[in-house]
mmCIF file of C-alpha atoms in Angstrom:
data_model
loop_
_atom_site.group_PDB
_atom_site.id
_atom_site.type_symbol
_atom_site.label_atom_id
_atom_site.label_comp_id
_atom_site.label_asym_id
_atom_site.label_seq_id
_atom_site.Cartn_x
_atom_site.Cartn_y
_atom_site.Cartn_z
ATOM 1 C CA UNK U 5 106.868 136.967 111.256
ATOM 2 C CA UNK U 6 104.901 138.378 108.345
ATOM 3 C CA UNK U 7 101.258 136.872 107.856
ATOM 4 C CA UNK U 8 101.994 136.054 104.228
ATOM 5 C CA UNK U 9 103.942 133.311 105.341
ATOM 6 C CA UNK U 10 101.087 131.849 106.437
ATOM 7 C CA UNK U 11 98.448 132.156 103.951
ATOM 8 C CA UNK U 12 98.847 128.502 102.413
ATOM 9 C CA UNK U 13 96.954 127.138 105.587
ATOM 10 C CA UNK U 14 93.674 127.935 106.481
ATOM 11 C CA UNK U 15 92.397 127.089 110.023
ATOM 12 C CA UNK U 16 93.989 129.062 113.344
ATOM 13 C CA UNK U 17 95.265 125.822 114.693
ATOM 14 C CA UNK U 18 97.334 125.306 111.249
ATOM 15 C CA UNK U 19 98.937 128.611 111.618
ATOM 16 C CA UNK U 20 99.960 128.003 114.856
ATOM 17 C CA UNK U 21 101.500 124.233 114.214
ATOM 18 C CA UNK U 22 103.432 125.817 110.784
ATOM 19 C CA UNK U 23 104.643 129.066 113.471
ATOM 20 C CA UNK U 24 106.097 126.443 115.473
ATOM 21 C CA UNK U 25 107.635 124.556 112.704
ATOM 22 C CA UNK U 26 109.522 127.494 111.614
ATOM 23 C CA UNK U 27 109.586 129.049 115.168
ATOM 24 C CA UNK U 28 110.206 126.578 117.501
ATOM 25 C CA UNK U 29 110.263 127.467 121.512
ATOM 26 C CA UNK U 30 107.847 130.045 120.743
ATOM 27 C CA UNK U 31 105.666 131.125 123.534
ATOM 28 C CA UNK U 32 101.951 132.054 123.867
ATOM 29 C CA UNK U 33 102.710 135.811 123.665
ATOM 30 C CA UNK U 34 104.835 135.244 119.982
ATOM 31 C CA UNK U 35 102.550 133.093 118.737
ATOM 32 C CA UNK U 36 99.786 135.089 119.373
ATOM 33 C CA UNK U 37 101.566 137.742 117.430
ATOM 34 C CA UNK U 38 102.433 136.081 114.149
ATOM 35 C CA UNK U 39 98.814 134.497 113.876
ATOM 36 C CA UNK U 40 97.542 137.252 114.513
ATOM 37 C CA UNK U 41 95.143 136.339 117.352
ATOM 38 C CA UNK U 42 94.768 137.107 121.119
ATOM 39 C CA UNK U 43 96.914 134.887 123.500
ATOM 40 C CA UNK U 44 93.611 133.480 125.282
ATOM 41 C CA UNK U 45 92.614 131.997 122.198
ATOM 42 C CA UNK U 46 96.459 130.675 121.249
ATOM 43 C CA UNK U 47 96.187 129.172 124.434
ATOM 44 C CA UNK U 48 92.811 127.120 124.262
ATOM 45 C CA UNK U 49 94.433 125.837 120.106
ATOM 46 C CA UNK U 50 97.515 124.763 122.374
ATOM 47 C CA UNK U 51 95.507 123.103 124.678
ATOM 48 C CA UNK U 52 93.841 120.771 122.156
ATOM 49 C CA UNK U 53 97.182 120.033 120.105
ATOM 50 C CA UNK U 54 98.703 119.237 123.242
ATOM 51 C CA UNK U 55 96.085 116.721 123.989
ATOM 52 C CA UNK U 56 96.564 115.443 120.064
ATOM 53 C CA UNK U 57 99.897 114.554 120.965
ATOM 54 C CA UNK U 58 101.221 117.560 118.044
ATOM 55 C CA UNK U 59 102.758 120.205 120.567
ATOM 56 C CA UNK U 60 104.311 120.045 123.771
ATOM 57 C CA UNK U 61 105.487 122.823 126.383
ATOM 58 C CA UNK U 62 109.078 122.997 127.972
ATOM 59 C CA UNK U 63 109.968 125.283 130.409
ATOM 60 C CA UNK U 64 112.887 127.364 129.926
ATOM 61 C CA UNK U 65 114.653 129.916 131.992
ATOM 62 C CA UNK U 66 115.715 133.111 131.036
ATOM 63 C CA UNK U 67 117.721 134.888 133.680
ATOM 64 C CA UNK U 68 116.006 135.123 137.191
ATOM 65 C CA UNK U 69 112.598 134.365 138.175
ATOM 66 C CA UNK U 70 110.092 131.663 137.200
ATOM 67 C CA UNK U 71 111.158 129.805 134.216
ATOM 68 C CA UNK U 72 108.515 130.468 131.117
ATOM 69 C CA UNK U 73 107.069 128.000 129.244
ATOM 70 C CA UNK U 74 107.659 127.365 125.379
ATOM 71 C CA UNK U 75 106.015 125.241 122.773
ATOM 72 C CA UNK U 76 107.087 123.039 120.100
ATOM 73 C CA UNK U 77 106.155 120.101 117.918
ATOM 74 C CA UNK U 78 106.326 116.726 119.223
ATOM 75 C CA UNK U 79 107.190 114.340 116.464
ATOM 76 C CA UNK U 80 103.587 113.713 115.350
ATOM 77 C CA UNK U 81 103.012 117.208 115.055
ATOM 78 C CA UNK U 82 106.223 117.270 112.703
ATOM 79 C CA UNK U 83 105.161 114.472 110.505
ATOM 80 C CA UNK U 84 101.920 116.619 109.740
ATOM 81 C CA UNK U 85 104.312 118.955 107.253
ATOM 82 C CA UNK U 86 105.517 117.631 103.797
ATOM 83 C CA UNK U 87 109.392 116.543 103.843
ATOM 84 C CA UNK U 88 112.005 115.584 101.874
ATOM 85 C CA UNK U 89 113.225 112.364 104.088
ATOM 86 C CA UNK U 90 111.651 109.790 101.765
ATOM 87 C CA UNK U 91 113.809 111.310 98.659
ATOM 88 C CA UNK U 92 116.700 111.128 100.672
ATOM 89 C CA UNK U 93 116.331 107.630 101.889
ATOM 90 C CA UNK U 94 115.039 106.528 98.595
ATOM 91 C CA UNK U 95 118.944 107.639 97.261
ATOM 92 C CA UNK U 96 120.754 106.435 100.158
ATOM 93 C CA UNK U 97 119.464 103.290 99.250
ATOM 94 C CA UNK U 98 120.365 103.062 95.946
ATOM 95 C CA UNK U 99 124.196 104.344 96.791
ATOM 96 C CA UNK U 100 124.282 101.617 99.693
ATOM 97 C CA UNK U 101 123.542 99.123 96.937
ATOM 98 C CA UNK U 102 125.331 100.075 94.596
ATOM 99 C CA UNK U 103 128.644 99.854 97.216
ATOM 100 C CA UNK U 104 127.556 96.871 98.727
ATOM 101 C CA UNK U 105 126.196 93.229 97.910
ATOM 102 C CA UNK U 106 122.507 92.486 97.878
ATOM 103 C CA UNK U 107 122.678 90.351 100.986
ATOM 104 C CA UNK U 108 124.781 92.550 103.364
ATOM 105 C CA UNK U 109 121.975 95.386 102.232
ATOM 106 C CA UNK U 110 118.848 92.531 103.403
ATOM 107 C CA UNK U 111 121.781 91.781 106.461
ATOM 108 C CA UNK U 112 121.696 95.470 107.294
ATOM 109 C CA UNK U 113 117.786 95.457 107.157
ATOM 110 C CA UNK U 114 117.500 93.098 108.904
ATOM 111 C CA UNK U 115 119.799 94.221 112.287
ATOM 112 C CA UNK U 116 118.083 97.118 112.401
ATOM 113 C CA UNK U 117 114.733 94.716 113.380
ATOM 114 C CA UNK U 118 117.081 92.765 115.583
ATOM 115 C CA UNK U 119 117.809 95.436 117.287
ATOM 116 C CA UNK U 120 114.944 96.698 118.163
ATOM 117 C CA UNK U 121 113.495 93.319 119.223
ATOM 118 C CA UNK U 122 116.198 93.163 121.880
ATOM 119 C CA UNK U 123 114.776 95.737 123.384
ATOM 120 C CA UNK U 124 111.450 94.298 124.264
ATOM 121 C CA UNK U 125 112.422 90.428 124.129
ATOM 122 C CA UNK U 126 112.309 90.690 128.125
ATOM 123 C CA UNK U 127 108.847 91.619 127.684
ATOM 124 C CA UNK U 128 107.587 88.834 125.852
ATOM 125 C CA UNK U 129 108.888 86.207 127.592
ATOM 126 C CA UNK U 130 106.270 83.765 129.267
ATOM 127 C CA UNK U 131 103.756 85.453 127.157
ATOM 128 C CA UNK U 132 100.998 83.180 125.257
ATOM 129 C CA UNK U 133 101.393 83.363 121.479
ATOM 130 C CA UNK U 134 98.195 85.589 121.534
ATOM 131 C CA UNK U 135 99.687 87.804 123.918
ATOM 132 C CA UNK U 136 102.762 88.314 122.136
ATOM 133 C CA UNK U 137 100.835 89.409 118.862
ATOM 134 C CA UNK U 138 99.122 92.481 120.928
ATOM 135 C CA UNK U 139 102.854 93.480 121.549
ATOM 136 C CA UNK U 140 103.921 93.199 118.168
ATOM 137 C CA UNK U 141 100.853 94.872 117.330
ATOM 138 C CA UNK U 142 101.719 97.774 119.260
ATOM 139 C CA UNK U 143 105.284 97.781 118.581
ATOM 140 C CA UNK U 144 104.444 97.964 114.857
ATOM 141 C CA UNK U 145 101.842 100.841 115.475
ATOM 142 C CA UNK U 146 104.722 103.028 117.554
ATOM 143 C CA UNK U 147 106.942 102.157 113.891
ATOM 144 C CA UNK U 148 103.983 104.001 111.725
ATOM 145 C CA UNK U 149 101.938 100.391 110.959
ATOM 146 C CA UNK U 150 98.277 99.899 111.691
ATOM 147 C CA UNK U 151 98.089 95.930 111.845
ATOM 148 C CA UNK U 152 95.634 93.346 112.597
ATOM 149 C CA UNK U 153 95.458 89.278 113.299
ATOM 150 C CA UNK U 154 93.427 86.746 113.555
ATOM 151 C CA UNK U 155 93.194 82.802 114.343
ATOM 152 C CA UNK U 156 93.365 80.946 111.204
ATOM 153 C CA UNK U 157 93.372 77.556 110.732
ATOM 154 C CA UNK U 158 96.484 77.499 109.527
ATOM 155 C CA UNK U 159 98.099 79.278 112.230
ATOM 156 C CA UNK U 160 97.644 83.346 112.984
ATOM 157 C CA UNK U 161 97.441 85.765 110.101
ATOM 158 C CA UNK U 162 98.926 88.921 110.531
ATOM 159 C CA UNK U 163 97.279 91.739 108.342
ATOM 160 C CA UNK U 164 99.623 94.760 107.783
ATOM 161 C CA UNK U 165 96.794 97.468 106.745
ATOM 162 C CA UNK U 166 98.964 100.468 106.034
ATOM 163 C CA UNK U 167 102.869 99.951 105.534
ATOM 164 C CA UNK U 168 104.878 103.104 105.961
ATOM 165 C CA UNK U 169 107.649 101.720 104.202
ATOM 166 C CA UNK U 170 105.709 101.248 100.724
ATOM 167 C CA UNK U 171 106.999 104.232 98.781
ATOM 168 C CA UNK U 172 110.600 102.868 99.714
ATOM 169 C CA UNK U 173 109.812 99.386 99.281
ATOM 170 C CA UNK U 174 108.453 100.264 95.397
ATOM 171 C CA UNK U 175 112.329 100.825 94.511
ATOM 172 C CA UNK U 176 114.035 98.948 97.344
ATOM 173 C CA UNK U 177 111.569 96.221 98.256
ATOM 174 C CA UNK U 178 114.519 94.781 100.864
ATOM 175 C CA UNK U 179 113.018 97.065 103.175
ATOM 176 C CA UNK U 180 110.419 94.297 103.834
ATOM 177 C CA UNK U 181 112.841 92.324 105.913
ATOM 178 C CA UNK U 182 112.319 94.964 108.533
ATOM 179 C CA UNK U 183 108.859 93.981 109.852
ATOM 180 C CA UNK U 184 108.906 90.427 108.954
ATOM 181 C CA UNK U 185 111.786 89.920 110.825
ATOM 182 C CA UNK U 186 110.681 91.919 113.693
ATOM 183 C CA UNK U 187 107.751 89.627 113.806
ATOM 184 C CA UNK U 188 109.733 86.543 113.721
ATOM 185 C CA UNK U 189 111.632 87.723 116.542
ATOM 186 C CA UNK U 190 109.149 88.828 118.694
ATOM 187 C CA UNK U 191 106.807 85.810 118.409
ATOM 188 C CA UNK U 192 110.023 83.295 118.315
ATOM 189 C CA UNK U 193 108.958 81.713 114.962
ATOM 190 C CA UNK U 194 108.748 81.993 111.370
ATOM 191 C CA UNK U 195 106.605 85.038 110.124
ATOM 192 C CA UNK U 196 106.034 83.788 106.164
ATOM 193 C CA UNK U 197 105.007 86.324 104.004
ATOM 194 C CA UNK U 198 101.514 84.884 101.717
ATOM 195 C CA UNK U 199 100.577 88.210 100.549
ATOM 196 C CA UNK U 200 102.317 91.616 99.448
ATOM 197 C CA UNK U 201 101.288 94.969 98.618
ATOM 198 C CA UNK U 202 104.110 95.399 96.380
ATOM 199 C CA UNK U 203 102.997 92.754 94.157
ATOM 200 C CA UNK U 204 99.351 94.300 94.091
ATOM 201 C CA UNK U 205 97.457 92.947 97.277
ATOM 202 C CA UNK U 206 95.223 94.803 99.297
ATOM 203 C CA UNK U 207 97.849 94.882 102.075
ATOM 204 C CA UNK U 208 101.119 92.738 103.191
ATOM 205 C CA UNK U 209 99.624 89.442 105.305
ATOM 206 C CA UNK U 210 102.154 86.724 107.281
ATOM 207 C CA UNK U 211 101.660 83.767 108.315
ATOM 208 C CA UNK U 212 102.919 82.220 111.445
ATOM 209 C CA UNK U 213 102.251 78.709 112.790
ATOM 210 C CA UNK U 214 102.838 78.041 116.589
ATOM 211 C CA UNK U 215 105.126 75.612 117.708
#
């Protein structure tokens, strides 16, 4: 691979993440040639993005003897390059609704956060209400949210700080149905929405009241 490829990013480690995006399974020796640096240093940048959580090695055989090991991008280190998903999903969206009814799209939205409640319903039960919120505030983070609560007295107040679904939700705002309803399910009662981005808060904020 040509150098010139390259040139857009600047620091070694770059090179070597945007190698592996168009190289993947690459090993120390290849990368080291199309970044143009020696294989001890290829292998200290690998060493630090695999503690990042960017790159991770597989080991892969190739005919006899001890199976070599190969790098490539975990899905954090993917989400570190520009991509076209949001266009796409921004257009799926609009032929979904234009073939469907309003509240089969919401419906749709929200079985998708049903569905992924399921899976961690058995790990909430017999949890305090406070308890619960730490999962949901973990499950969110794994979905791309960085969230926050806190005891109100009104209930518990659940801050969404960054949304990644706030580019989508500025032309399909049914998208929102997603986290609130994961919420609901996951604490086993109403999540109601008192504050949205998408109307020009700071950041989206429910409101849920134990029983």
């Amino acid at each position: 691979m040509g150098t010139g490829i390259l040139a857009p990013m600047k620091s070694t480690r770059d090179r070597i993440l945007q190698t592996l995006l168009r190289s993947p399974r690459s090993t120390i020796n290849e990368l080291a040639e199309a970044v143009g640096i020696n294989p001890i240093s290829v292998r200290h940048h690998l060493t630090n993005l695999q503690m990042e959580g960017l790159v991770d090695a597989q080991e892969e055989r190739h005919g006899v003897g001890r199976p070599r090991l190969v790098y490539v991008l975990t899905d954090e280190g993917m989400e570190r390059f520009p991509t076209r998903y949001l266009r796409l999903t921004t257009r799926l969206l609009a032929q979904m609704k234009e073939a469907m009814s309003g509240p089969f799209v919401s419906k749709l939205f929200s079985q998708v956060a049903e569905d992924l409640a399921s899976e961690y319903t058995e790990q909430v039960k017999g949890l305090s209400m406070e308890e619960r919120l730490e999962t949901v505030k973990d499950l969110l983070a794994e979905e791309g949210f960085t969230v926050e609560w806190e005891k109100a007295e009104d209930g518990y107040r659940i801050h969404e700080i960054t949304c990644p679904y706030y580019q989508i939700g500025q032309s399909h705002p049914e998208v929102c149905v997603v986290d609130q309803t994961l919420i609901s399910k996951m604490l086993a009662v109403p999540a109601n929405k008192v504050q949205c981005i998408l109307e020009g808060s700071a950041h989206c904020t429910y409101l849920v009241k134990p029983k």
